[in-house]
Every structure is written in structure tokens, then in C-alpha cells.
Short mmCIF file of C-alpha atoms in Angstrom, two decimals:
data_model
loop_
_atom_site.label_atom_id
_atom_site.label_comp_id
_atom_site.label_asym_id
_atom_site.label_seq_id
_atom_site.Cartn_x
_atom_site.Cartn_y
_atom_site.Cartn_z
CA UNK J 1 -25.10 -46.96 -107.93
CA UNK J 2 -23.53 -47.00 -104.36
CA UNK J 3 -23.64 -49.76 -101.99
CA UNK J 4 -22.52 -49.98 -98.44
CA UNK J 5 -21.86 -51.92 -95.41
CA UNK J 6 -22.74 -51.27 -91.78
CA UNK J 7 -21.25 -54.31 -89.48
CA UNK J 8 -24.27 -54.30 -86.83
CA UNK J 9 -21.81 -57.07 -84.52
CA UNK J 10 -20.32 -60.24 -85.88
CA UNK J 11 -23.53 -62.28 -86.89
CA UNK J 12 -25.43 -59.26 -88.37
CA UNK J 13 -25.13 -56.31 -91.20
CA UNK J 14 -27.35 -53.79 -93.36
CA UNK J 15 -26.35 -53.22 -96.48
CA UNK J 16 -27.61 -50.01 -97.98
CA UNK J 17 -27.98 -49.48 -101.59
CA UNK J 18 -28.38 -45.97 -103.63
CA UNK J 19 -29.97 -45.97 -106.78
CA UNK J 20 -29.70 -42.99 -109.49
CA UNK J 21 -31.80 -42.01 -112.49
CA UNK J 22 -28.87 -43.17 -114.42
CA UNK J 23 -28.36 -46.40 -113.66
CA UNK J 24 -32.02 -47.67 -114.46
CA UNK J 25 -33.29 -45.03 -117.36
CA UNK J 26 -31.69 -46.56 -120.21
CA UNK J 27 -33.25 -49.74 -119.43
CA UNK J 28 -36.80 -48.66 -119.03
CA UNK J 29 -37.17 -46.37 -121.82
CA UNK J 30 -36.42 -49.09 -124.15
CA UNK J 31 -38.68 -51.18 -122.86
CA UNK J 32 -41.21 -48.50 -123.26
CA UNK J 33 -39.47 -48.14 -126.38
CA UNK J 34 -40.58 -51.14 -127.15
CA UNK J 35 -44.20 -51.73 -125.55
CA UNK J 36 -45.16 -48.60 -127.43
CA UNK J 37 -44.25 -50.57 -130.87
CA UNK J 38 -46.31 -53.05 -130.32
CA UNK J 39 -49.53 -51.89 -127.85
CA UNK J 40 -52.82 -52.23 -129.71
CA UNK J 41 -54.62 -49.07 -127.70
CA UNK J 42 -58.30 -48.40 -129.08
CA UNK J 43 -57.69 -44.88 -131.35
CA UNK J 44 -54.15 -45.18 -132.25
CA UNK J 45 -52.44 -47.14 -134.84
CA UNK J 46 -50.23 -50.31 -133.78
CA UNK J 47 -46.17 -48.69 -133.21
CA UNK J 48 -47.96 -44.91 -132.95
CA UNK J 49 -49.40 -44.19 -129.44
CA UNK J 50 -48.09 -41.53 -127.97
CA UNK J 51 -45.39 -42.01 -125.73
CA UNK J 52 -46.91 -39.71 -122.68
CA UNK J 53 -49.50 -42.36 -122.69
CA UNK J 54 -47.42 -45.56 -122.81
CA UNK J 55 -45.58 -44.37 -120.08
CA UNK J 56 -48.63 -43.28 -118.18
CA UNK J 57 -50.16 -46.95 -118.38
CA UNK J 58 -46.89 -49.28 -118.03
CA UNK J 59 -44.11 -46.77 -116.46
CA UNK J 60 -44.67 -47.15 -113.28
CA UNK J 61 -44.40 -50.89 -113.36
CA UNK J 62 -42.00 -51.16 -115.82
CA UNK J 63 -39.55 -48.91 -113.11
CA UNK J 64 -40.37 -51.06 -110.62
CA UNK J 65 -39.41 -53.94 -112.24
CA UNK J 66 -36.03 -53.27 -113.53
CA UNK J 67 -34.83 -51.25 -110.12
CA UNK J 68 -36.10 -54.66 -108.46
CA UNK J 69 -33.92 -56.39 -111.03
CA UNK J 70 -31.05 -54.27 -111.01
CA UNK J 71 -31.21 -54.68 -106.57
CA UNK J 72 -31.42 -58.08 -106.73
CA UNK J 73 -28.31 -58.36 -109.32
CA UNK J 74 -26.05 -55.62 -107.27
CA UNK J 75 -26.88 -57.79 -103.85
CA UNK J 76 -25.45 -60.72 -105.76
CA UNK J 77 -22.55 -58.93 -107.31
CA UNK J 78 -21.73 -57.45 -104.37
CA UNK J 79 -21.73 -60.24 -101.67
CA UNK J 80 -19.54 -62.39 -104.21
CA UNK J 81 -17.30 -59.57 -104.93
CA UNK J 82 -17.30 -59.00 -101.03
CA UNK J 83 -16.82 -63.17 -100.24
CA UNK J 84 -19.66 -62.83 -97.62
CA UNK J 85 -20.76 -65.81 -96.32
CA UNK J 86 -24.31 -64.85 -95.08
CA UNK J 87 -26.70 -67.64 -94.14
CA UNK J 88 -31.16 -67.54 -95.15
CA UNK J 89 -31.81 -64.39 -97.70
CA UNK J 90 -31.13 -60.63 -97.28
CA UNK J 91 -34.06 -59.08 -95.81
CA UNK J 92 -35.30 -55.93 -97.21
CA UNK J 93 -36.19 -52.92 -94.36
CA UNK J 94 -39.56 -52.23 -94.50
CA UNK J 95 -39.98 -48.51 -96.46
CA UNK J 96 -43.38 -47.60 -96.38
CA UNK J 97 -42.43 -43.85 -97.61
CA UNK J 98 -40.58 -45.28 -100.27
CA UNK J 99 -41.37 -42.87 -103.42
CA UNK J 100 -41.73 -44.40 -106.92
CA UNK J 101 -41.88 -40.63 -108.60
CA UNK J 102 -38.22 -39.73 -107.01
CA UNK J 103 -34.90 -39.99 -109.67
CA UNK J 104 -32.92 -41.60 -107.00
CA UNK J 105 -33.93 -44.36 -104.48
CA UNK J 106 -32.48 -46.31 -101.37
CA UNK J 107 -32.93 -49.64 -100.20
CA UNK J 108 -31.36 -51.25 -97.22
CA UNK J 109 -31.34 -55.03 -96.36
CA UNK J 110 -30.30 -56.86 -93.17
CA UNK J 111 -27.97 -59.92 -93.91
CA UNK J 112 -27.41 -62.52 -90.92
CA UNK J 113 -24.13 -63.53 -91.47
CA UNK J 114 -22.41 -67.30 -90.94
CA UNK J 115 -20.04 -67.34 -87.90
CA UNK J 116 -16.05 -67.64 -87.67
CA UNK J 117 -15.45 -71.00 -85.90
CA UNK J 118 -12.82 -74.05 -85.90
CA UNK J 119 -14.03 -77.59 -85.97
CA UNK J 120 -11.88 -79.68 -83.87
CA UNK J 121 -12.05 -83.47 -84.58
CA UNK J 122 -9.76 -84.83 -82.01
CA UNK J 123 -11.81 -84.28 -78.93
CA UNK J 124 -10.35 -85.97 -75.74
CA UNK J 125 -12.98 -88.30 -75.00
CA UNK J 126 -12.80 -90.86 -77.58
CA UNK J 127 -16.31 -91.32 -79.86
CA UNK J 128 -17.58 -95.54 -79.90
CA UNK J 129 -16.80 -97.51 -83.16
CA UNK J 130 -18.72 -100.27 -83.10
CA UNK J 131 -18.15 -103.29 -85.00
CA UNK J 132 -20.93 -105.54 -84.84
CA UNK J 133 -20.41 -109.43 -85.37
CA UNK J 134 -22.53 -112.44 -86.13
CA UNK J 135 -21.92 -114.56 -82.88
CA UNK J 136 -22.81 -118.21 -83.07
CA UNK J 137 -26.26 -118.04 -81.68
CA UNK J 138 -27.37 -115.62 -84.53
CA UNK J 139 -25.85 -118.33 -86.92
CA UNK J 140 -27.67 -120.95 -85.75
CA UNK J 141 -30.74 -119.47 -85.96
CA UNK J 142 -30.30 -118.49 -89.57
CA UNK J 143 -29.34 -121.80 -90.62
CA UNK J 144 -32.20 -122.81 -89.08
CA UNK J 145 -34.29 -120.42 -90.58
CA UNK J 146 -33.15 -121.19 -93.73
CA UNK J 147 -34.29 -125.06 -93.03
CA UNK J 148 -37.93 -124.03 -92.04
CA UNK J 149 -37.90 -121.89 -95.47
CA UNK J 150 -37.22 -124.63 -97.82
CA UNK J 151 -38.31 -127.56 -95.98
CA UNK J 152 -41.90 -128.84 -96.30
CA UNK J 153 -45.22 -128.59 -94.15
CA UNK J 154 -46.87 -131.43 -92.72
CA UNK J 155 -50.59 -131.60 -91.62
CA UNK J 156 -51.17 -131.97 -87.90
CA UNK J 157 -54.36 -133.08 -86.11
CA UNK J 158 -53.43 -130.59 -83.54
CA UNK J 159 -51.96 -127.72 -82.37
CA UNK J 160 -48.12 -128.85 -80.39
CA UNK J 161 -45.38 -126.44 -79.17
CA UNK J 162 -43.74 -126.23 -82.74
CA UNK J 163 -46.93 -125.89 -85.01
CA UNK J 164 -47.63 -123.35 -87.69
CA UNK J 165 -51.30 -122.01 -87.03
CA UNK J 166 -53.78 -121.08 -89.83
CA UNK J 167 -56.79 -119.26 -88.39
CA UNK J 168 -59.42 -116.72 -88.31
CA UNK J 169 -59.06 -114.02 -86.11
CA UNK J 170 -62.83 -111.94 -85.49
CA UNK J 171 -64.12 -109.27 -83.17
CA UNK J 172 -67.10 -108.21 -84.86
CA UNK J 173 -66.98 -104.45 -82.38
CA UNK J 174 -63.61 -103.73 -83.87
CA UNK J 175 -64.07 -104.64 -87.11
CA UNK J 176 -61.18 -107.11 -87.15
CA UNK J 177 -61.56 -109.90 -89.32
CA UNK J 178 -58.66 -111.11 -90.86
CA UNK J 179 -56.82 -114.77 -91.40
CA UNK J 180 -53.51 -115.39 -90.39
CA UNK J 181 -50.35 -117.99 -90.29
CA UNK J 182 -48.32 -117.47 -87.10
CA UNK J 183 -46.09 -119.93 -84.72
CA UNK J 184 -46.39 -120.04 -80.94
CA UNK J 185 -43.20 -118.88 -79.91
CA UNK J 186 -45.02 -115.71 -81.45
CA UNK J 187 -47.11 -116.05 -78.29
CA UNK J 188 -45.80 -114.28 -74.87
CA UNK J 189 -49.31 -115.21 -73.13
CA UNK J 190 -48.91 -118.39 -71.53
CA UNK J 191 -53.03 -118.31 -70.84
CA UNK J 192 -53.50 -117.86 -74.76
CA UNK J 193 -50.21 -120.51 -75.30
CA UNK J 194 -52.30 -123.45 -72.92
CA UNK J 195 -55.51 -122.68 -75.04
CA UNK J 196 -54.10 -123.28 -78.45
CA UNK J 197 -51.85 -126.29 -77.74
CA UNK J 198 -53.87 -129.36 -78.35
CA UNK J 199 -56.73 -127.25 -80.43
CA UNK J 200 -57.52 -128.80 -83.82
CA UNK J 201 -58.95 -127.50 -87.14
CA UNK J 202 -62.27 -126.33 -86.86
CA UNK J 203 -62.14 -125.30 -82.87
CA UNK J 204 -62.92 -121.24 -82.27
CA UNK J 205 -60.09 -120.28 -79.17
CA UNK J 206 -60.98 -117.31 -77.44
CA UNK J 207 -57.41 -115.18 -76.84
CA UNK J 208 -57.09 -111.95 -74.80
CA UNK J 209 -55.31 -109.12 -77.29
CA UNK J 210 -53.24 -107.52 -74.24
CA UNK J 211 -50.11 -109.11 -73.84
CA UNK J 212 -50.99 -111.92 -76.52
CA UNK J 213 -47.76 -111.31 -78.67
CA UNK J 214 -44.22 -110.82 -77.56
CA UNK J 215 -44.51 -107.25 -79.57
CA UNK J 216 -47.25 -105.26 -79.71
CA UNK J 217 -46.71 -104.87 -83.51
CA UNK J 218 -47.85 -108.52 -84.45
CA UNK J 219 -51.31 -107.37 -83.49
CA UNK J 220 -51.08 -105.08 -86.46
CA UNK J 221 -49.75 -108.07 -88.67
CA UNK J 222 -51.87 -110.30 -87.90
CA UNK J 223 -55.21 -109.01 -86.71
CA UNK J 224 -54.77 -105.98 -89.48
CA UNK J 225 -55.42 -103.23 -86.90
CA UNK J 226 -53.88 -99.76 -87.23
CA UNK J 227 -50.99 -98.68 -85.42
CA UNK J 228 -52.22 -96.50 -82.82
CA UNK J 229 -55.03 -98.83 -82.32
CA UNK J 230 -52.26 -102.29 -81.43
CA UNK J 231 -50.67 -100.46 -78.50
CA UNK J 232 -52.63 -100.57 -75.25
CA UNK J 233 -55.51 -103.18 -77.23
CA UNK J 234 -57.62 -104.98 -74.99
CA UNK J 235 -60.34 -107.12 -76.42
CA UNK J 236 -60.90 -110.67 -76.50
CA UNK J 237 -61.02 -112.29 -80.73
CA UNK J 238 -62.23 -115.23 -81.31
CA UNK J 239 -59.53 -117.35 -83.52
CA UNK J 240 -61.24 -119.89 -85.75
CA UNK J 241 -58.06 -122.92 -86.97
CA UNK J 242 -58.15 -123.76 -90.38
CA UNK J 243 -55.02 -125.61 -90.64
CA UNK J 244 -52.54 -126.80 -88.11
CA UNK J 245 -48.86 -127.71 -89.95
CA UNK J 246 -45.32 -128.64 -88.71
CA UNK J 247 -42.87 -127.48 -90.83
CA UNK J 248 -40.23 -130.13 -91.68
CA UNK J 249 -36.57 -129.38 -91.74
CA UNK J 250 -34.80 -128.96 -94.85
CA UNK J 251 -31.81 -131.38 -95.48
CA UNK J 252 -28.51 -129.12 -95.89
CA UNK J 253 -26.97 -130.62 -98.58
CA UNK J 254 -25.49 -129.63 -101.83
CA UNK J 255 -28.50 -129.58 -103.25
CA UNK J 256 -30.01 -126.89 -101.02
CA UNK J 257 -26.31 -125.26 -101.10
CA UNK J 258 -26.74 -124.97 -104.59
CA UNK J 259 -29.98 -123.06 -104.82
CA UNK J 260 -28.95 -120.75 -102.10
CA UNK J 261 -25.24 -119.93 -103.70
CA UNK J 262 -25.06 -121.24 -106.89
CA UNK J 263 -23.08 -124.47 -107.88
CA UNK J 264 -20.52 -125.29 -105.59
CA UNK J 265 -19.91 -122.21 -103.94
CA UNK J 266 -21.03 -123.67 -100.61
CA UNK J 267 -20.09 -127.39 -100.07
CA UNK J 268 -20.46 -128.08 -96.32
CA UNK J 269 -22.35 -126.92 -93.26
CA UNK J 270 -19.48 -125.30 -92.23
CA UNK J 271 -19.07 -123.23 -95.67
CA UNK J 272 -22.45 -122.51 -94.87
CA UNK J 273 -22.25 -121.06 -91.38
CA UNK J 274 -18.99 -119.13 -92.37
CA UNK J 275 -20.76 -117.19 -95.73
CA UNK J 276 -23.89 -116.68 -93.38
CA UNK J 277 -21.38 -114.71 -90.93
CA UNK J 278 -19.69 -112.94 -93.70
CA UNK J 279 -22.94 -111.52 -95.30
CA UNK J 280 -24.47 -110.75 -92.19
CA UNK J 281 -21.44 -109.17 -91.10
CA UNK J 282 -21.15 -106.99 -94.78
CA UNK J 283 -24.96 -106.02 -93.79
CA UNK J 284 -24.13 -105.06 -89.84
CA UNK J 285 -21.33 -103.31 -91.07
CA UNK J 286 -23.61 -100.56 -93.08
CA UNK J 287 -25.54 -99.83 -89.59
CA UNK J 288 -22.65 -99.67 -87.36
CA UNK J 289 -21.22 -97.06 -89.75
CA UNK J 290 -24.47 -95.04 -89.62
CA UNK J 291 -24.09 -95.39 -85.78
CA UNK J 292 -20.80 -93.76 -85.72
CA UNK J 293 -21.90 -91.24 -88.49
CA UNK J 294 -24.48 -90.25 -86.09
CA UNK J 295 -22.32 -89.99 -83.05
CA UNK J 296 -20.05 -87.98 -84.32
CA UNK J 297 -22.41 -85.58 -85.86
CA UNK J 298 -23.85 -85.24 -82.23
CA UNK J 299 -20.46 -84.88 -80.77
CA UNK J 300 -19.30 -81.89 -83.20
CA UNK J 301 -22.94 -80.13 -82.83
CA UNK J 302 -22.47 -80.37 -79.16
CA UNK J 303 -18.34 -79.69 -78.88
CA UNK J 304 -18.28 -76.96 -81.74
CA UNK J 305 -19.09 -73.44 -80.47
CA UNK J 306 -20.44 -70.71 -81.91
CA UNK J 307 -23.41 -68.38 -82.20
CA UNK J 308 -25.74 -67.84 -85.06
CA UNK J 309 -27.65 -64.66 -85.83
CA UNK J 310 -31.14 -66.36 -83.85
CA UNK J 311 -33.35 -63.19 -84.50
CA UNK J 312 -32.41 -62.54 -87.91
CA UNK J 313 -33.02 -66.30 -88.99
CA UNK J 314 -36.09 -66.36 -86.93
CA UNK J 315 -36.92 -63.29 -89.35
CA UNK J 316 -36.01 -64.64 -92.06
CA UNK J 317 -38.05 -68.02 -91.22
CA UNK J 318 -41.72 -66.04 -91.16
CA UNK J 319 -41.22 -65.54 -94.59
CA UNK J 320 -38.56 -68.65 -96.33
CA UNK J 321 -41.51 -71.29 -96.99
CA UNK J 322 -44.89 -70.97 -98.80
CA UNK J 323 -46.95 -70.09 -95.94
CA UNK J 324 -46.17 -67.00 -94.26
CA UNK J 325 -44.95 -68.01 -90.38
CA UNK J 326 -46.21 -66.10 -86.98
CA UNK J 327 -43.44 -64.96 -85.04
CA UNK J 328 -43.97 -67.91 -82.47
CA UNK J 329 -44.14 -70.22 -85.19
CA UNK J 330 -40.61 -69.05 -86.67
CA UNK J 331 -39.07 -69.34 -83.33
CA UNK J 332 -40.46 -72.71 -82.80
CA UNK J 333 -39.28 -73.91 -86.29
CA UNK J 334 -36.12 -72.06 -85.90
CA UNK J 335 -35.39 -74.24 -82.49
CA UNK J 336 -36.15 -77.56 -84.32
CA UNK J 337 -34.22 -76.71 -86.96
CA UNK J 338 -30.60 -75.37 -85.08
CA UNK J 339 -28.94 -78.40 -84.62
CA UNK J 340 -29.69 -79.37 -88.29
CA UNK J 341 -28.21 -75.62 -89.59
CA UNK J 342 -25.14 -76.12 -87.01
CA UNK J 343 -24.29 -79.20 -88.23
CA UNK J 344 -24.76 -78.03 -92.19
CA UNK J 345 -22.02 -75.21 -91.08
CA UNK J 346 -19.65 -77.60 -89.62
CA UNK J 347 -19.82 -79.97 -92.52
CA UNK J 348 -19.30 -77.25 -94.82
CA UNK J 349 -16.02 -76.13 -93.07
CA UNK J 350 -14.59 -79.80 -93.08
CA UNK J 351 -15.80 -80.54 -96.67
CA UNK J 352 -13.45 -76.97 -97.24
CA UNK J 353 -10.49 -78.12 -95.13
CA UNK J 354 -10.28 -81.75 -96.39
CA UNK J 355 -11.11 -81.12 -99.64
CA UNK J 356 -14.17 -83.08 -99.66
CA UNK J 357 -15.89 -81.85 -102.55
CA UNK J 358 -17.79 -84.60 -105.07
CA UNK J 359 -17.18 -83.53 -108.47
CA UNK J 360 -18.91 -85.10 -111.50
CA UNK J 361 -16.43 -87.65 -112.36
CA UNK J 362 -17.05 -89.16 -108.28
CA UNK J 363 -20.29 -89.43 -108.63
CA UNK J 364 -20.03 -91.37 -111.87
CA UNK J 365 -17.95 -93.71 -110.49
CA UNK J 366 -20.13 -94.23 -107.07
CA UNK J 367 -23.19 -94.46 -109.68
CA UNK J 368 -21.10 -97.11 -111.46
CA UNK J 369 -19.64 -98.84 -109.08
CA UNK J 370 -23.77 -99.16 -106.97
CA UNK J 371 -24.78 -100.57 -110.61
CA UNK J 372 -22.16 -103.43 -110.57
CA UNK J 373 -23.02 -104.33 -106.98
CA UNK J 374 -27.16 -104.23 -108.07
CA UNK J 375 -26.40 -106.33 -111.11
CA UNK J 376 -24.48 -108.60 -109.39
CA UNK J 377 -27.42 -109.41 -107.00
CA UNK J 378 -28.97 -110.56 -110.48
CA UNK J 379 -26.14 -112.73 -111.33
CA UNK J 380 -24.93 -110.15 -113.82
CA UNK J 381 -21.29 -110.37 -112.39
CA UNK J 382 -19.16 -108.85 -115.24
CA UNK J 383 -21.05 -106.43 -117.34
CA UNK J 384 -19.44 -104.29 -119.83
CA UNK J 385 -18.12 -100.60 -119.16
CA UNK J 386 -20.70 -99.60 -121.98
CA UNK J 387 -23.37 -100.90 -120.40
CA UNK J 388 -22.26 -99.52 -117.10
CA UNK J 389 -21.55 -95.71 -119.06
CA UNK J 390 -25.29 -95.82 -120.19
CA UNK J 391 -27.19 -96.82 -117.07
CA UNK J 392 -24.90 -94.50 -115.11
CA UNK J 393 -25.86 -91.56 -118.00
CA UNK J 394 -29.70 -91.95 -117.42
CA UNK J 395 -29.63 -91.90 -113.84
CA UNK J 396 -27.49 -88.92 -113.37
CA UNK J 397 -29.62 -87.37 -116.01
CA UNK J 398 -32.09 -86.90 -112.98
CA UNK J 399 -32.06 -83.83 -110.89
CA UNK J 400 -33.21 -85.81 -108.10
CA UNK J 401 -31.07 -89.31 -108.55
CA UNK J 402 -27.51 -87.13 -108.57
CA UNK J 403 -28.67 -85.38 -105.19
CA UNK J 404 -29.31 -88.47 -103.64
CA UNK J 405 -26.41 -90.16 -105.06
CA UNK J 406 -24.12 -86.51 -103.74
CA UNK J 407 -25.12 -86.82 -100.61
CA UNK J 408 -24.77 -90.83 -100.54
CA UNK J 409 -21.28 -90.29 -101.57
CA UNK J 410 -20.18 -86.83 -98.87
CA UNK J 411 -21.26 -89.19 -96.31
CA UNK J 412 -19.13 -91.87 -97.35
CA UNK J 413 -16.46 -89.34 -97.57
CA UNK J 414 -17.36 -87.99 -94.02
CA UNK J 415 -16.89 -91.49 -92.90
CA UNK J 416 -13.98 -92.07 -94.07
CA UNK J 417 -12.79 -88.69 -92.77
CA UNK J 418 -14.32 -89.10 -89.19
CA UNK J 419 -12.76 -92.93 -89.30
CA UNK J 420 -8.96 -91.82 -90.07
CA UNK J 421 -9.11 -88.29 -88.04
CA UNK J 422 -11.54 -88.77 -84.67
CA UNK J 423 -10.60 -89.60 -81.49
CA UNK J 424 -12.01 -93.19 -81.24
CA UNK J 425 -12.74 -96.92 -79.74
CA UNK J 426 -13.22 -100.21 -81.97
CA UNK J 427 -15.77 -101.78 -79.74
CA UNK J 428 -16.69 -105.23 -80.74
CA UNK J 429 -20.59 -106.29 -80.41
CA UNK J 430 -23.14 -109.02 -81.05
CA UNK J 431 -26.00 -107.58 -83.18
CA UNK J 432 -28.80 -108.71 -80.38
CA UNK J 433 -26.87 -106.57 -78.00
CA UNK J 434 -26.46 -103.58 -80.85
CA UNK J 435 -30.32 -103.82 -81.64
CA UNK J 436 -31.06 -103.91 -77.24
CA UNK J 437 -28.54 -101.19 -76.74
CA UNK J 438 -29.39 -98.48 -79.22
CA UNK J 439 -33.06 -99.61 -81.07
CA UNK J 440 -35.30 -101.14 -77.69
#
């Protein structure tokens, strides 16, 4: 066997591959060898059909099986042996002459090959860190929050600014029917808001759907209507009160501290406010990470250049998946999917340069470490190492669980990475203005 290289340009190659009688005959007759010991052919006892006939029925397909076999192993062989870093699958050239009766064949393939590039972190426009803080409107409201949770409901003959509304909503063309609890600062009509205050139980309010809510997506909550079907709704329901409730604020006091926390861990309003600020801020933290994740995955896709081999992957495309592509189809998936396969070849070179590979005994200790945090949600807080050892053995027992959990834990390592080595701001930020800035 003989196998060669032709460098088309930097992004693209055909490797050819010769094939002698030699290299594949040992192979096939004894598996001919071996189908003619056991082939039950009508005339001829079991292990004594001629071979001339065995190899008339199977030899064809036995020879193209093991040259397949013995291409697919030498392509292997030689691209490790050779350290070529080829992105998608060689491609075999089409050979429509290609003669199964010859001794000696040749097959070429075309390999699109991964590009030479540098990956330059320190770029001199510095990337956004943002650190995202609980300000003392957000606090408020969640202490307040917490007092319309736990505190009590009291029955109302009718509707006032801060009521709780239980009702009917009906519109018999669009099939909505569906009952509902909802408060009126819910409501951005004022039309709808002066039609409902002073309504009591009993009373049928006819509201306007466009406009009704402050977000379009209440409609689906509480008129059940399907999400394509809430935006741009324009109907009038009919909303028939079945109970109008103020809800009473909860007392803080230990008491309520203690069923929030725990005994004692929270003694005063301010203890309160201050844990409130700390959770929320453990919780903001997570997203503003992803944020800068994010940016900085843009900024290296858009500041690291280099060309990829487009017509060979665009090749390579019509056939990769289950159903065959058209060559517009591969181009169209093919532009979708660049940034995503220019960003998989930068990681790939910093995970190299920094060392960031996960090896087993990581991921262990991510998957133990996420099972003390989980427990501790439970009020498990010190669980034994055992216990921890066994949970973490069944869930990396799962193909699935330990790629989720890998690529969890490379982009906490990217993080890290992109935190220490990037060019960047620490820019601090309320999480109303986060959620206005980047979500609205």
C-alpha cells in the first residue's frame, strides 16, 4: 500500500491511496476460507462446496468489504501518523470506472484542512464586565413580595387599586374560556383599570385584549391563548368576578425569619434586606458571567482571522447528516453554522495553549462539588464523602450527564481564563437596567 499527499493550497488536499493484490488477499481468502466451511448450498455437503463457487457468490462483496476496511484504517493511520488536523470527513472522488476485477486499485479523497491562526486575547478595546447589584428598590420590592406571599387574603366587596381579582375570562369566537387570579397593577389599560375598580363578585366587565396587560405575554397566562395568537390580539372577553381579595401584609418577625432561613439565621429587617441582596446578588452573578462569556466569544469570532476551506465543508455538509443536502441547502447551513465552527477552532487552540483540558478526576470533583450545593438546598449541609463518591459514580456513569457536566466545567474554565487574560472593564449595574439594556 502507498499513500500520498497533494497540498491543493493551505485549506485543501487529496490524498491518494494505492492498493495491491497483496495487501488485501490474505484477508479475503480466509474469509472465503471460512464462508465455504460453513455455507449450506442445496447439492453440496456443509464445509464441501467448491471453492470456484463460494467465491463466485460472496467474492465480490467480500473484496469490497475488506479494501473498504483496510481504506478507512490507512486514512486513519495515516492522518495521525501525519498530525493533520483536517476539519468534517475525507471525501472520497467520485470513480465511476473504478474496476472491482483489477489486482490493484486507487482511491483518492479530498481533506479540508483546519487553518494556522493565533488567538489574541488582549485586544485594545477593552470587553464589558458587568457586575450586576441588587440596588435598594429591587430590595424593597422583594421584601415586600415576600409579605404578600405569606400574609393572608381578605374578602372585599369590591374591586380597589390593591385587590387580587378572581374571574372568568370568555370569548366564545376564540375559544377562550379560562379563570384567572391577577392584580391591577397587571393592567396597563387605564379604560379596562376604571371598569374593574369598584366591580364586585358576580358583575361580567367587558375588557378590550389590545393593550390590556403591561406585556403581551399575560394574555397567554391568563386567558390561555397560544403564543402567536397573544401578540397583536384584539377582541373584547367578557370577565365574570368570582372573588375580590386584599392580600394582608405579613408581619416580619422572627417567626416569619425563621421559616424563610431557618432558626435564627435572620433576626432583623435589616438581616433580612442584607441576605436578600446577597442571594440575589450570588444569582445575578451567574448571568453577568454568561454575558461576558458571550461577549467575548463574539469578540474573538469577529477579531480572530482566518479562512476555512468554504467549498469543501459545503461538500462535505450535502452529505454529514441523515438526509442528503442540495447544494443550496449546504451553503445555507454552512453560513448558519460558521461562526459556531470558528469559534469551536478558537476554543480548541486556547484549551491547547492554557492547558485547559477536563480530565476525569475535574469532572468528579465539579460533579461533587454541584451535589453538595443541590443537597444543601435540601438542608443536607454536610453529607459524607461516600455518599458524595456514589451519587457522583451514577451520574458520570451517563454518556450524556458527563458531556453536559464537560462542557459545564470548559466554560467555567474559559471564564476564568477570559477573566484573568482579556482586556476588560468592571462595570457596575442595577439588574432592572441589565434586564432593559441587553433582554427588552
Amino acid at each position: 500500500m502507498n499513500i500520498t499527499r497533494e497540498d491543493i493550497d493551505a485549506l485543501n488536499a487529496v490524498v491518494k491511496v494505492d492498493i495491491v493484490k497483496e495487501d488485501y488477499s490474505d484477508k479475503v481468502e480466509k474469509i472465503l476460507t471460512d464462508y465455504r466451511k460453513s455455507a449450506n448450498i442445496p447439492g453440496f455437503r456443509k464445509g464441501h462446496v467448491p471453492m470456484g463457487m463460494v467465491k463466485k457468490q460472496y467474492g465480490k462483496a467480500v473484496l469490497v468489504d475488506e479494501v473498504n476496511k483496510l481504506l478507512q484504517d490507512a486514512l486513519k493511520k495515516y492522518m495521525t501518523e501525519e498530525k493533520l488536523d483536517v476539519l468534517g470527513s475525507p471525501l472520497p472522488k467520485s470513480q465511476d470506472d473504478l474496476d472491482w476485477d483489477a489486482d490493484s486499485f486507487s482511491f483518492e479523497f479530498e481533506l479540508g484542512l483546519a487553518p494556522k491562526f493565533e488567538v489574541e486575547l488582549k485586544g485594545k478595546t477593552p470587553i464589558t464586565q458587568y457586575t450586576i447589584v441588587a440596588d435598594d428598590k429591587m430590595i424593597d420590592g422583594q421584601v415586600e413580595h415576600i409579605q404578600k406571599q405569606y400574609g393572608k387574603l381578605v374578602s372585599e366587596d369590591a374591586v380597589s387599586k390593591d385587590s387580587e381579582i378572581t374571574g372568568v375570562f370568555a370569548n366564545e369566537e376564540k375559544e377562550i374560556n379560562n379563570k384567572a387570579t391577577f392584580t391591577l397593577d397587571k393592567i396597563k389599560s387605564k379604560t379596562a383599570e376604571k371598569s374593574l375598580i369598584g366591580a364586585k363578585v358576580g358583575d361580567v366587565v367587558t375588557l378590550k385584549t389590545k393593550g390590556l396587560f403591561n406585556d403581551d405575554h399575560d394574555l397567554m397566562k391568563f386567558l390561555k391563548v397560544a403564543h402567536d395568537d397573544a401578540h397583536g390580539l384584539d377582541v373584547e372577553v367578557s370577565l365574570t368576578i368570582e372573588e375580590v381579595n386584599k392580600r394582608e401584609l405579613a408581619d416580619l418577625d422572627q417567626e416569619l425569619f425563621d421559616k424563610l432561613f431557618g432558626k435564627d439565621v435572620v433576626t432583623s429587617v435589616t438581616d433580612l434586606k442584607t441576605k436578600i441582596k446577597e442571594d440575589s446578588e450570588k444569582q445575578f452573578g451567574q448571568q453577568g458571567d454568561q454575558k461576558f462569556l458571550n461577549d467575548v466569544t463574539e469578540y474573538l469570532v469577529e477579531h480572530t482571522k482566518f479562512d476555512l476551506p468554504a467549498a469543501f465543508l459545503q461538500k462535505w455538509m450535502q452529505t454529514a447528516g441523515e438526509d442528503e443536502l442540495t447544494v443550496d441547502q449546504a451553503k445555507e447551513e454552512y453560513e448558519n453554522s460558521e461562526k459556531s465552527m470558528r469559534y469551536q477552532l478558537i476554543e480548541g487552540k486556547l484549551i491547547e495553549k492554557y492547558n485547559l483540558q477536563v480530565t476525569f478526576d475535574d469532572l468528579k470533583t465539579f460533579a461533587k462539588d454541584m451535589i453538595k450545593v443541590q443537597m444543601a438546598q435540601f438542608g443536607q449541609m454536610d453529607p459524607q464523602d461516600k455518599e458524595l463518591e456514589d451519587i457522583a459514580a451514577r451520574i458520570l456513569s451517563n454518556r450524556d450527564e458527563v458531556k453536559r457536566l464537560s462542557e459545564q466545567l470548559m466554560s467555567q474554565n474559559l471564564l476564568e481564563l477570559y477573566k484573568k487574560e482579556t482586556n476588560h472593564k468592571v462595570k457596575e449595574i442595577t439588574y432592572d437596567d441589565f434586564v432593559k439594556e441587553f433582554y427588552s
